[in-house]
Structures are given as structure tokens and as C-alpha cells.
Short mmCIF file of C-alpha atoms in Angstrom, two decimals:
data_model
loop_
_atom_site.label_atom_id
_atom_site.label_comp_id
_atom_site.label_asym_id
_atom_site.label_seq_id
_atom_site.Cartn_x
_atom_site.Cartn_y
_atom_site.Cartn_z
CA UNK A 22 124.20 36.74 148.14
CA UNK A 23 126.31 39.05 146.11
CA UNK A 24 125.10 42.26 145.33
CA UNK A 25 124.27 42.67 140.92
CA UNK A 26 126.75 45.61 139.89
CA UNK A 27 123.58 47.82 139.83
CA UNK A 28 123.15 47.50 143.05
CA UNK A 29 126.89 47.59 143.83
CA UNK A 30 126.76 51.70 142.23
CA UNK A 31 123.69 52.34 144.05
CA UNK A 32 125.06 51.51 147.35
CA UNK A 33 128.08 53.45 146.49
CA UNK A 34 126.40 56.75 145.59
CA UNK A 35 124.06 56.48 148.90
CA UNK A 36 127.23 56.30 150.82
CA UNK A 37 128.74 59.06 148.89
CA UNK A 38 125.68 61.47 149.82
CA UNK A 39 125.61 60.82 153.45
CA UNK A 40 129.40 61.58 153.21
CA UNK A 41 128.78 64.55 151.59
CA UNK A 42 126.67 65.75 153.74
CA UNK A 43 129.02 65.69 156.72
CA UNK A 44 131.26 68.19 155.16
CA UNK A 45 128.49 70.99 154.86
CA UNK A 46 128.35 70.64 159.00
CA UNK A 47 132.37 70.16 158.74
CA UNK A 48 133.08 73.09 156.73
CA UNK A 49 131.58 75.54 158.74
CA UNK A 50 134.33 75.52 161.38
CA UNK A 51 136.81 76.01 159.25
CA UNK A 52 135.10 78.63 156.80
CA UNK A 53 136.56 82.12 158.58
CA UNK A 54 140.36 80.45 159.43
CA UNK A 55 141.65 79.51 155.76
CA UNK A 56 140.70 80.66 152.39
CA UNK A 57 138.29 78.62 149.75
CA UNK A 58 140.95 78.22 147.11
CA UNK A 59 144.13 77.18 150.21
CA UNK A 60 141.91 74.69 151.50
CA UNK A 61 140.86 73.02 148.20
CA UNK A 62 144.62 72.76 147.14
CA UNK A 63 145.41 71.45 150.43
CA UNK A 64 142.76 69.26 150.27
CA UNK A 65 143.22 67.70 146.76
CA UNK A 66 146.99 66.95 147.31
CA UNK A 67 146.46 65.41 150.23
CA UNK A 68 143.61 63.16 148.77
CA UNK A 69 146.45 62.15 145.90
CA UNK A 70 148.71 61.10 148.75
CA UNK A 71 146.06 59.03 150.05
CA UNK A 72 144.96 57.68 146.56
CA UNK A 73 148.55 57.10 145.53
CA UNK A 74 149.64 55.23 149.11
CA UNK A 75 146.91 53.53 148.65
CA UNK A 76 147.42 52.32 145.40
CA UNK A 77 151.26 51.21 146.35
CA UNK A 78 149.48 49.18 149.30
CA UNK A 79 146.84 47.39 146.66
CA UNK A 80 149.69 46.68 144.24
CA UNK A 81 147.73 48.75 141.61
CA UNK A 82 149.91 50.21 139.26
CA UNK A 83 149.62 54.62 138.19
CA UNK A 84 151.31 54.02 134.98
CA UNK A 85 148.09 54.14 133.46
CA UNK A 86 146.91 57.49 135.43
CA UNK A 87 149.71 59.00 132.91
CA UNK A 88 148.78 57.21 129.93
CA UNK A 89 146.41 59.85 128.45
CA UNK A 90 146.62 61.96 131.29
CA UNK A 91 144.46 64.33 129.40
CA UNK A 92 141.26 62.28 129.93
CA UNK A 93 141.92 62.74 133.96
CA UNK A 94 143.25 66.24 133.78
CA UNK A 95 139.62 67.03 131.78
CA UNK A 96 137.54 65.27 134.66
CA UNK A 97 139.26 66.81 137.66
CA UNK A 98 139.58 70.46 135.95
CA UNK A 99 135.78 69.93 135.74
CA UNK A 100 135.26 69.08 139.41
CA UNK A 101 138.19 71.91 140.38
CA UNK A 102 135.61 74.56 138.52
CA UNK A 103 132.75 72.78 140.47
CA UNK A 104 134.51 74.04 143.77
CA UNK A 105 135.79 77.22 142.52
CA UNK A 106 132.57 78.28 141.13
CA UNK A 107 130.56 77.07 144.31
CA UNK A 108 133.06 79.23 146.35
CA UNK A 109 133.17 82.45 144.36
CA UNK A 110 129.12 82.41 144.35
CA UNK A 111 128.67 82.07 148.12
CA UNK A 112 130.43 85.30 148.01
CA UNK A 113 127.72 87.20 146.27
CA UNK A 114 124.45 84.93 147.26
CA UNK A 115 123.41 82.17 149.60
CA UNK A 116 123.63 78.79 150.34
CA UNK A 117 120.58 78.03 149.71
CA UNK A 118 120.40 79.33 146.42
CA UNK A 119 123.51 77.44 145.33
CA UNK A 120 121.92 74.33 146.98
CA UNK A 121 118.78 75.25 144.50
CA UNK A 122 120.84 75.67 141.37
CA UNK A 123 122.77 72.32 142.22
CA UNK A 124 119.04 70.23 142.39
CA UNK A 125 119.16 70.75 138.47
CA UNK A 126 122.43 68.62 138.22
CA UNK A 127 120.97 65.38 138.04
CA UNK A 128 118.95 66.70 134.79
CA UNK A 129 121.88 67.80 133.33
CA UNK A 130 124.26 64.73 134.11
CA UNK A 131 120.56 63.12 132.03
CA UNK A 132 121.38 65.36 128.92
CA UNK A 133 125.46 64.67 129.38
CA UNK A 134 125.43 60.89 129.35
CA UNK A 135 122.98 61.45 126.69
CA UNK A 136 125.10 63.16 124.35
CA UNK A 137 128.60 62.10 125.31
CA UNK A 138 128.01 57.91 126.60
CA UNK A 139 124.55 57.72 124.60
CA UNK A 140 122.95 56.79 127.99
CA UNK A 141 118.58 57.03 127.39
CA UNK A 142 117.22 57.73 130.45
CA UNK A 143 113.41 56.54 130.32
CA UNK A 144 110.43 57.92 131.09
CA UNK A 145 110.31 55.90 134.59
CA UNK A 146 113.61 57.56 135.27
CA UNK A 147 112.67 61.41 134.18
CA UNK A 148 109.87 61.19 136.61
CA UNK A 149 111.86 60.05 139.57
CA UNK A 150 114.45 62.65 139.14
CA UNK A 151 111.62 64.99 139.01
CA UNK A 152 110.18 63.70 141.75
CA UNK A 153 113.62 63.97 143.78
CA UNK A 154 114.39 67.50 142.37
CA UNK A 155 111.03 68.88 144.21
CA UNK A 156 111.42 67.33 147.42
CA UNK A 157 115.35 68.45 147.39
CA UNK A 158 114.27 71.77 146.60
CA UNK A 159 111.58 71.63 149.34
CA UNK A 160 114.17 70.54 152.39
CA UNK A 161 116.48 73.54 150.90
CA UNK A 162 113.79 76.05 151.28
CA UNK A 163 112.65 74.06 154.69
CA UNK A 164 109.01 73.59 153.18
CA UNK A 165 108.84 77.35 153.24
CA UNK A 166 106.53 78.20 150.53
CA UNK A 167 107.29 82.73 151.14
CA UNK A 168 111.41 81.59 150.92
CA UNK A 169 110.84 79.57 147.68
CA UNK A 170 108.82 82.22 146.06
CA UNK A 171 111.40 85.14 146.68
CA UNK A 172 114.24 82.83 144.86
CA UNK A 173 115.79 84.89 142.20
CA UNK A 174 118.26 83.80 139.53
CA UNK A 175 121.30 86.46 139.52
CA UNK A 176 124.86 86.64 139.22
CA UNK A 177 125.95 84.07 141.91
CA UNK A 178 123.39 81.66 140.72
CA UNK A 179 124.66 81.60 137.05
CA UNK A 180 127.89 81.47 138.09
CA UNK A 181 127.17 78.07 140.03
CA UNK A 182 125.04 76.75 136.86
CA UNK A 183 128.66 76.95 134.78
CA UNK A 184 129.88 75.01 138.07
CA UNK A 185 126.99 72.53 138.62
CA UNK A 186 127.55 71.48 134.90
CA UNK A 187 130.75 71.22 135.09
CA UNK A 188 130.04 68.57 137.39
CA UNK A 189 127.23 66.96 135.59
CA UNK A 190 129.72 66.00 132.80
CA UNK A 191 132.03 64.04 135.35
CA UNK A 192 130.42 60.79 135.55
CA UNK A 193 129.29 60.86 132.24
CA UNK A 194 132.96 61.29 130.66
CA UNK A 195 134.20 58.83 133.49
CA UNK A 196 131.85 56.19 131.32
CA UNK A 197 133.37 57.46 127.99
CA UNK A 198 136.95 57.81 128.36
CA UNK A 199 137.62 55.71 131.70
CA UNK A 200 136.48 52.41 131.07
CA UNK A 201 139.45 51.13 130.67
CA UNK A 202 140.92 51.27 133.94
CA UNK A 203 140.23 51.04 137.66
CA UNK A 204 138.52 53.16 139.69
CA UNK A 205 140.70 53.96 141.97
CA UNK A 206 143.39 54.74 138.92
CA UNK A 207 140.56 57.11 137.58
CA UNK A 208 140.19 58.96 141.15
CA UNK A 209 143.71 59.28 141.36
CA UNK A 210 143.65 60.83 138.04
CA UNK A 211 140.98 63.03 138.74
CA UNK A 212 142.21 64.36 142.07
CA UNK A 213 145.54 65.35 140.54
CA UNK A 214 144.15 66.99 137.45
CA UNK A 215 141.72 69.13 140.22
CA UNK A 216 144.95 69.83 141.78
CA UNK A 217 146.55 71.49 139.55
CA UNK A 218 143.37 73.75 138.26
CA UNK A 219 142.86 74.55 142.29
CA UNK A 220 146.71 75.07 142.93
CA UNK A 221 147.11 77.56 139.63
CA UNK A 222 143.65 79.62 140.27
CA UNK A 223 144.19 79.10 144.12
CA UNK A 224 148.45 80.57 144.26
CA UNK A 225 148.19 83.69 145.62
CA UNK A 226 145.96 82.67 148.61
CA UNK A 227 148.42 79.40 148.90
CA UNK A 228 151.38 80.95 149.66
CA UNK A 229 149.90 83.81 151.68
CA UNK A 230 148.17 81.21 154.62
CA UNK A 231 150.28 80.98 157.44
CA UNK A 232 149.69 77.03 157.91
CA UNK A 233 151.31 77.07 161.25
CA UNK A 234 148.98 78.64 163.25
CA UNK A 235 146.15 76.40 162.35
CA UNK A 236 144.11 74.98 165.21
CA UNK A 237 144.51 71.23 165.26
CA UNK A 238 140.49 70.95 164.42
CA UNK A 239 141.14 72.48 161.02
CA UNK A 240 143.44 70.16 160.43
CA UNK A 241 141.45 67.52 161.55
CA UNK A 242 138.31 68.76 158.75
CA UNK A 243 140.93 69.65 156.60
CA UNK A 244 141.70 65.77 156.80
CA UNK A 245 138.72 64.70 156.82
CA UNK A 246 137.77 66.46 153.44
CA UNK A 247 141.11 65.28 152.03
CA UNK A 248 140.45 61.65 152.71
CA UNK A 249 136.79 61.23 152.89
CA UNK A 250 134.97 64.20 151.13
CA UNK A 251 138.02 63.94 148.13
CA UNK A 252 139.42 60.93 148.03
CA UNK A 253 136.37 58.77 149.14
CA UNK A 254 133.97 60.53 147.55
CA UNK A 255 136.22 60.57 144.14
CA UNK A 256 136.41 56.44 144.34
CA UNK A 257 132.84 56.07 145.10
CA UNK A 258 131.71 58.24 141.50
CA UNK A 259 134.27 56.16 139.64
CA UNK A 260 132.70 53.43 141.05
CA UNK A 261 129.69 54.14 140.38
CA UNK A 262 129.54 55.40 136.82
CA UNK A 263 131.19 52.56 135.68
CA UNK A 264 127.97 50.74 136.62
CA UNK A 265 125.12 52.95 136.29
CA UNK A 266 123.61 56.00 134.01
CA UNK A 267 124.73 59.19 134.62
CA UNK A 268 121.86 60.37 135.45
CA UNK A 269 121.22 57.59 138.72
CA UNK A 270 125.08 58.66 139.68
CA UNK A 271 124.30 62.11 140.18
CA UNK A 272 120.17 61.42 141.62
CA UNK A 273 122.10 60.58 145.00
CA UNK A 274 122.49 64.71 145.19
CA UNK A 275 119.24 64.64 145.81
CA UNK A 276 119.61 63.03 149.10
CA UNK A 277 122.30 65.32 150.81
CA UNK A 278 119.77 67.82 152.39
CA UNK A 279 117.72 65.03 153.57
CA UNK A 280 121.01 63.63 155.24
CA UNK A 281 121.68 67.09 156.68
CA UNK A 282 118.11 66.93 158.87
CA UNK A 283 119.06 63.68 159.91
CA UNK A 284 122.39 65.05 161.40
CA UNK A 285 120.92 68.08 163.01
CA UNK A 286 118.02 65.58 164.44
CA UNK A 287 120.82 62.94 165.88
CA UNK A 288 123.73 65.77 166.61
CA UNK A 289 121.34 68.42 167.95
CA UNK A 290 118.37 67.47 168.77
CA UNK A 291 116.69 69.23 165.67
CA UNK A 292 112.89 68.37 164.77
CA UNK A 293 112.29 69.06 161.45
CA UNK A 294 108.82 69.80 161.19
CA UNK A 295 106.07 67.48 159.25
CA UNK A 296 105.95 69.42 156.04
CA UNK A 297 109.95 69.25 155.56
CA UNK A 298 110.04 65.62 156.23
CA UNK A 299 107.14 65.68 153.08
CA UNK A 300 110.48 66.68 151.19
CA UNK A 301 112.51 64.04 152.42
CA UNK A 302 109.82 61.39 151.88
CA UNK A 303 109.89 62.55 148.32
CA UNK A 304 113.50 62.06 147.88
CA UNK A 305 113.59 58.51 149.35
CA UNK A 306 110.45 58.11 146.66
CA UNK A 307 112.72 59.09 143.91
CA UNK A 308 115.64 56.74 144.56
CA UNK A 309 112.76 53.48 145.16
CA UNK A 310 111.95 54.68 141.69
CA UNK A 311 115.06 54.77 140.61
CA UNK A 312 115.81 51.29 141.93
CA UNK A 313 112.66 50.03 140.19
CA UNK A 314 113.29 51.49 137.43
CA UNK A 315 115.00 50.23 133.80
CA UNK A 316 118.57 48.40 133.85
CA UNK A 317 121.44 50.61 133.41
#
């Protein structure tokens, strides 16, 4: 039986997260041998290679990616100062705290498709992404009440708020100004306009990494971010925000430090203990809300 377009966004935003997920695991090998800013650049143009062979092999014409290009340049500078602002904080806090800040994104893409797409998101839906912000917030903190309760809001964690909205705009713009074309013309679109924001902010550390002496496996993540993390993960929002509030797009978030556990449980062997799988529980909650909940 085929799957009601719904359904169709949903099960494209629970693959994005578990992709997702991968890369936090991913990116730590390859966080001390290349800069932030190289490896995004090298990552989006890549991912337009992809996108744009791709297209060629689907017989789905780019014309239109240059029709307007403004619309895509928009979405993917947003998503380039997602990245760049993520980077620059982990220089001055922690992971976790970014991780915290980025919980409130689903709220925000609420308020975006709100304003921009006139998306309502109902009281049903509210409570689930409230319900899905806590238990995110609890894996983060891995149910540790003494880690939540030092949490402080400083420079770093402002400076990902700018970035986390930035973010929270994309699907709801996607809605607005992409609706006209496919998704994989929008991702294409996107990926290039991110390109260009990485590859200006991003120069200097560009043309100073000595690409040669790489170890094949950061080539191998780099790739894998490129195609999957970037060019996957790109589709699969296009996708999905052609089919489903803002708000539900960007509730999948939610899920990514759940999928995390699971990895370090089926990689290494990792227990998480009972009161962080409380977290988890509440996340899946959120989304069987979310699936109950009104029609896009």
C-alpha cells in the first residue's frame, strides 16, 4: 500500500536523523587533521558534484536551479551560517551546550513557517515538540540532573542561537519559494549557494590545507559527509518540507542524540543507563504524537 505523502516526509526526516547522527561519531576522526571551514567547502562541492551527476543520470534538468538563483543562494547561505556558527562556538564552549541550544530549533522552525508559509502548528503539536525538546535535552545532559543545572548561556551559545535559526528558516522558505520545483533541483540549489558562503568565509584555511597528505580515512568521512551528511541529508529536507509543517521537518532533531546511544550501544557495547533511556522514550513519544497529530 503506498505510503500518504505525510507519511512519505516523515519517513524521510527519520532517515535524515539517524544519518545525522553518524557524522557526530564520523567527525571526530577527522576533527584535529583539517580545518572546520576546508572541510565544509570540500564537503559542499563535492555534494554539488553528486547532486548535479545525479541529476544528468535522472534526466532532470538545472536550468531551473538558475532561474531565481537567489531563492537557493538564500537557503544554502542559511545552512552555510548553520555550520560556520556551530564551528566557531565549539571553539569557545561545548558540545553539549551547542547540542542544548540546537533542541530549541524545532520551536523556532514553529514560529518560521508561521510567519513566512502561514503554517499553524496546533496545540497537539506544541505539546509534542515540548515533549521531544525535554527528553533531547535529557540524553544531551545524560539524565544528569548537577550537568543540566550548571548550563549557562554565554558567548558560544548565542552565537549558535544566530546559527540554529538560521536553520530553522530552511524548511520553512523551502515551502515558500521552492514549490515549484523538484527536490532534488532545490538541494542542488541549496548546496551550491552553501558553497559559496563556506568557500568565501572558509579561503584562507582552503588554500592553506595541504590536501595531499590526507589519510585515506579522511577522505573516506570527508566522502561520506559530502554524499550522505550533504547531499542526502539536503534531498531528504526538500523532501520533506514539501510535505509537512516546518515545525514536524525539524522535530526529527530531536531524535539524533537518541540515535547516538543506539550507536555507542551496537558499535561499543555502551549501556546507557535507565534514566537516559527515560529521555529517549520521550523523544519516540513526541514523534507518535506527532504522527497522531493534525494533517499537515
Amino acid at each position: 500500500m503506498a505510503l500518504s505523502p505525510s507519511r512519505q516526509g516523515h519517513l524521510a526526516m527519520l532517515s535524515f536523523s539517524a544519518l545525522v547522527s553518524l557524522s557526530f561519531s564520523f567527525g571526530h576522526i577527522v576533527a584535529k587533521e583539517i580545518t572546520p571551514t576546508a572541510l565544509n567547502t570540500v564537503r559542499f562541492a563535492l555534494a554539488a558534484l553528486v547532486l548535479f551527476g545525479l541529476a544528468r543520470v535522472l534526466r532532470i534538468p538545472i536550468a531551473p536551479v538558475f532561474t531565481g538563483f537567489w531563492r537557493f543562494g538564500l537557503m544554502g547561505g542559511l545552512m552555510a551560517v548553520y555550520f560556520i556558527t556551530m564551528f566557531e562556538a565549539l571553539r569557545v564552549t561545548t558540545a553539549v551546550s551547542t547540542a542544548a541550544v540546537f533542541t530549541l530549533t524545532p520551536l523556532m522552525a514553529a514560529g518560521c513557517g508561521l510567519l513566512i508559509a502561514g503554517q499553524r502548528s496546533g496545540r497537539w503539536t506544541l505539546i509534542a515538540l515540548t515533549i521531544g525538546a525535554v527528553g533531547a535535552v535529557w540524553v544531551i545532559f545524560r539524565a544528569d540532573i548537577g550537568a543540566l543545572m550548571r548550563f549557562e548561556l554565554g558567548r558560544g551559545e548565542a552565537l549558535f542561537a544566530i546559527g540554529a535559526l538560521a536553520h530553522a528558516l530552511v524548511p520553512a522558505l523551502a515551502r515558500k519559494l521552492a514549490s515549484d520545483v523538484k527536490p532534488l533541483q532545490t538541494s542542488l540549489g541549496t548546496v551550491l549557494g552553501a558553497l559559496i558562503v563556506t568557500g568565501l568565509y572558509g579561503f584562507s584555511d582552503l588554500i592553506h590545507t595541504d590536501f595531499a597528505s590526507l589519510r585515506p580515512a579522511v577522505w573516506m568521512v570527508i566522502a561520506y559527509l559530502a554524499i550522505v551528511t550533504t547531499a542526502g541529508t539536503f534531498f531528504l529536507v526538500q523532501y520533506a518540507a514539501q510535505r509537512l509543517p516546518a515545525s514536524k521537518v525539524m522535530a526529527y532533531t530531536y531524535l539524533v542524540p537518541s540515535w547516538v546511544v543506539l550507536w555507542d550501544f551496537l558499535f561499543y557495547g555502551t549501556t546507557p543507563p535507565a534514566l537516559l533511556l527515560a529521555g529517549v522514550a520521550a523523544t519516540l513519544l513526541a514523534l507518535a504524537m506527532l504522527l497522531r497529530g493534525e494533517a499537515p
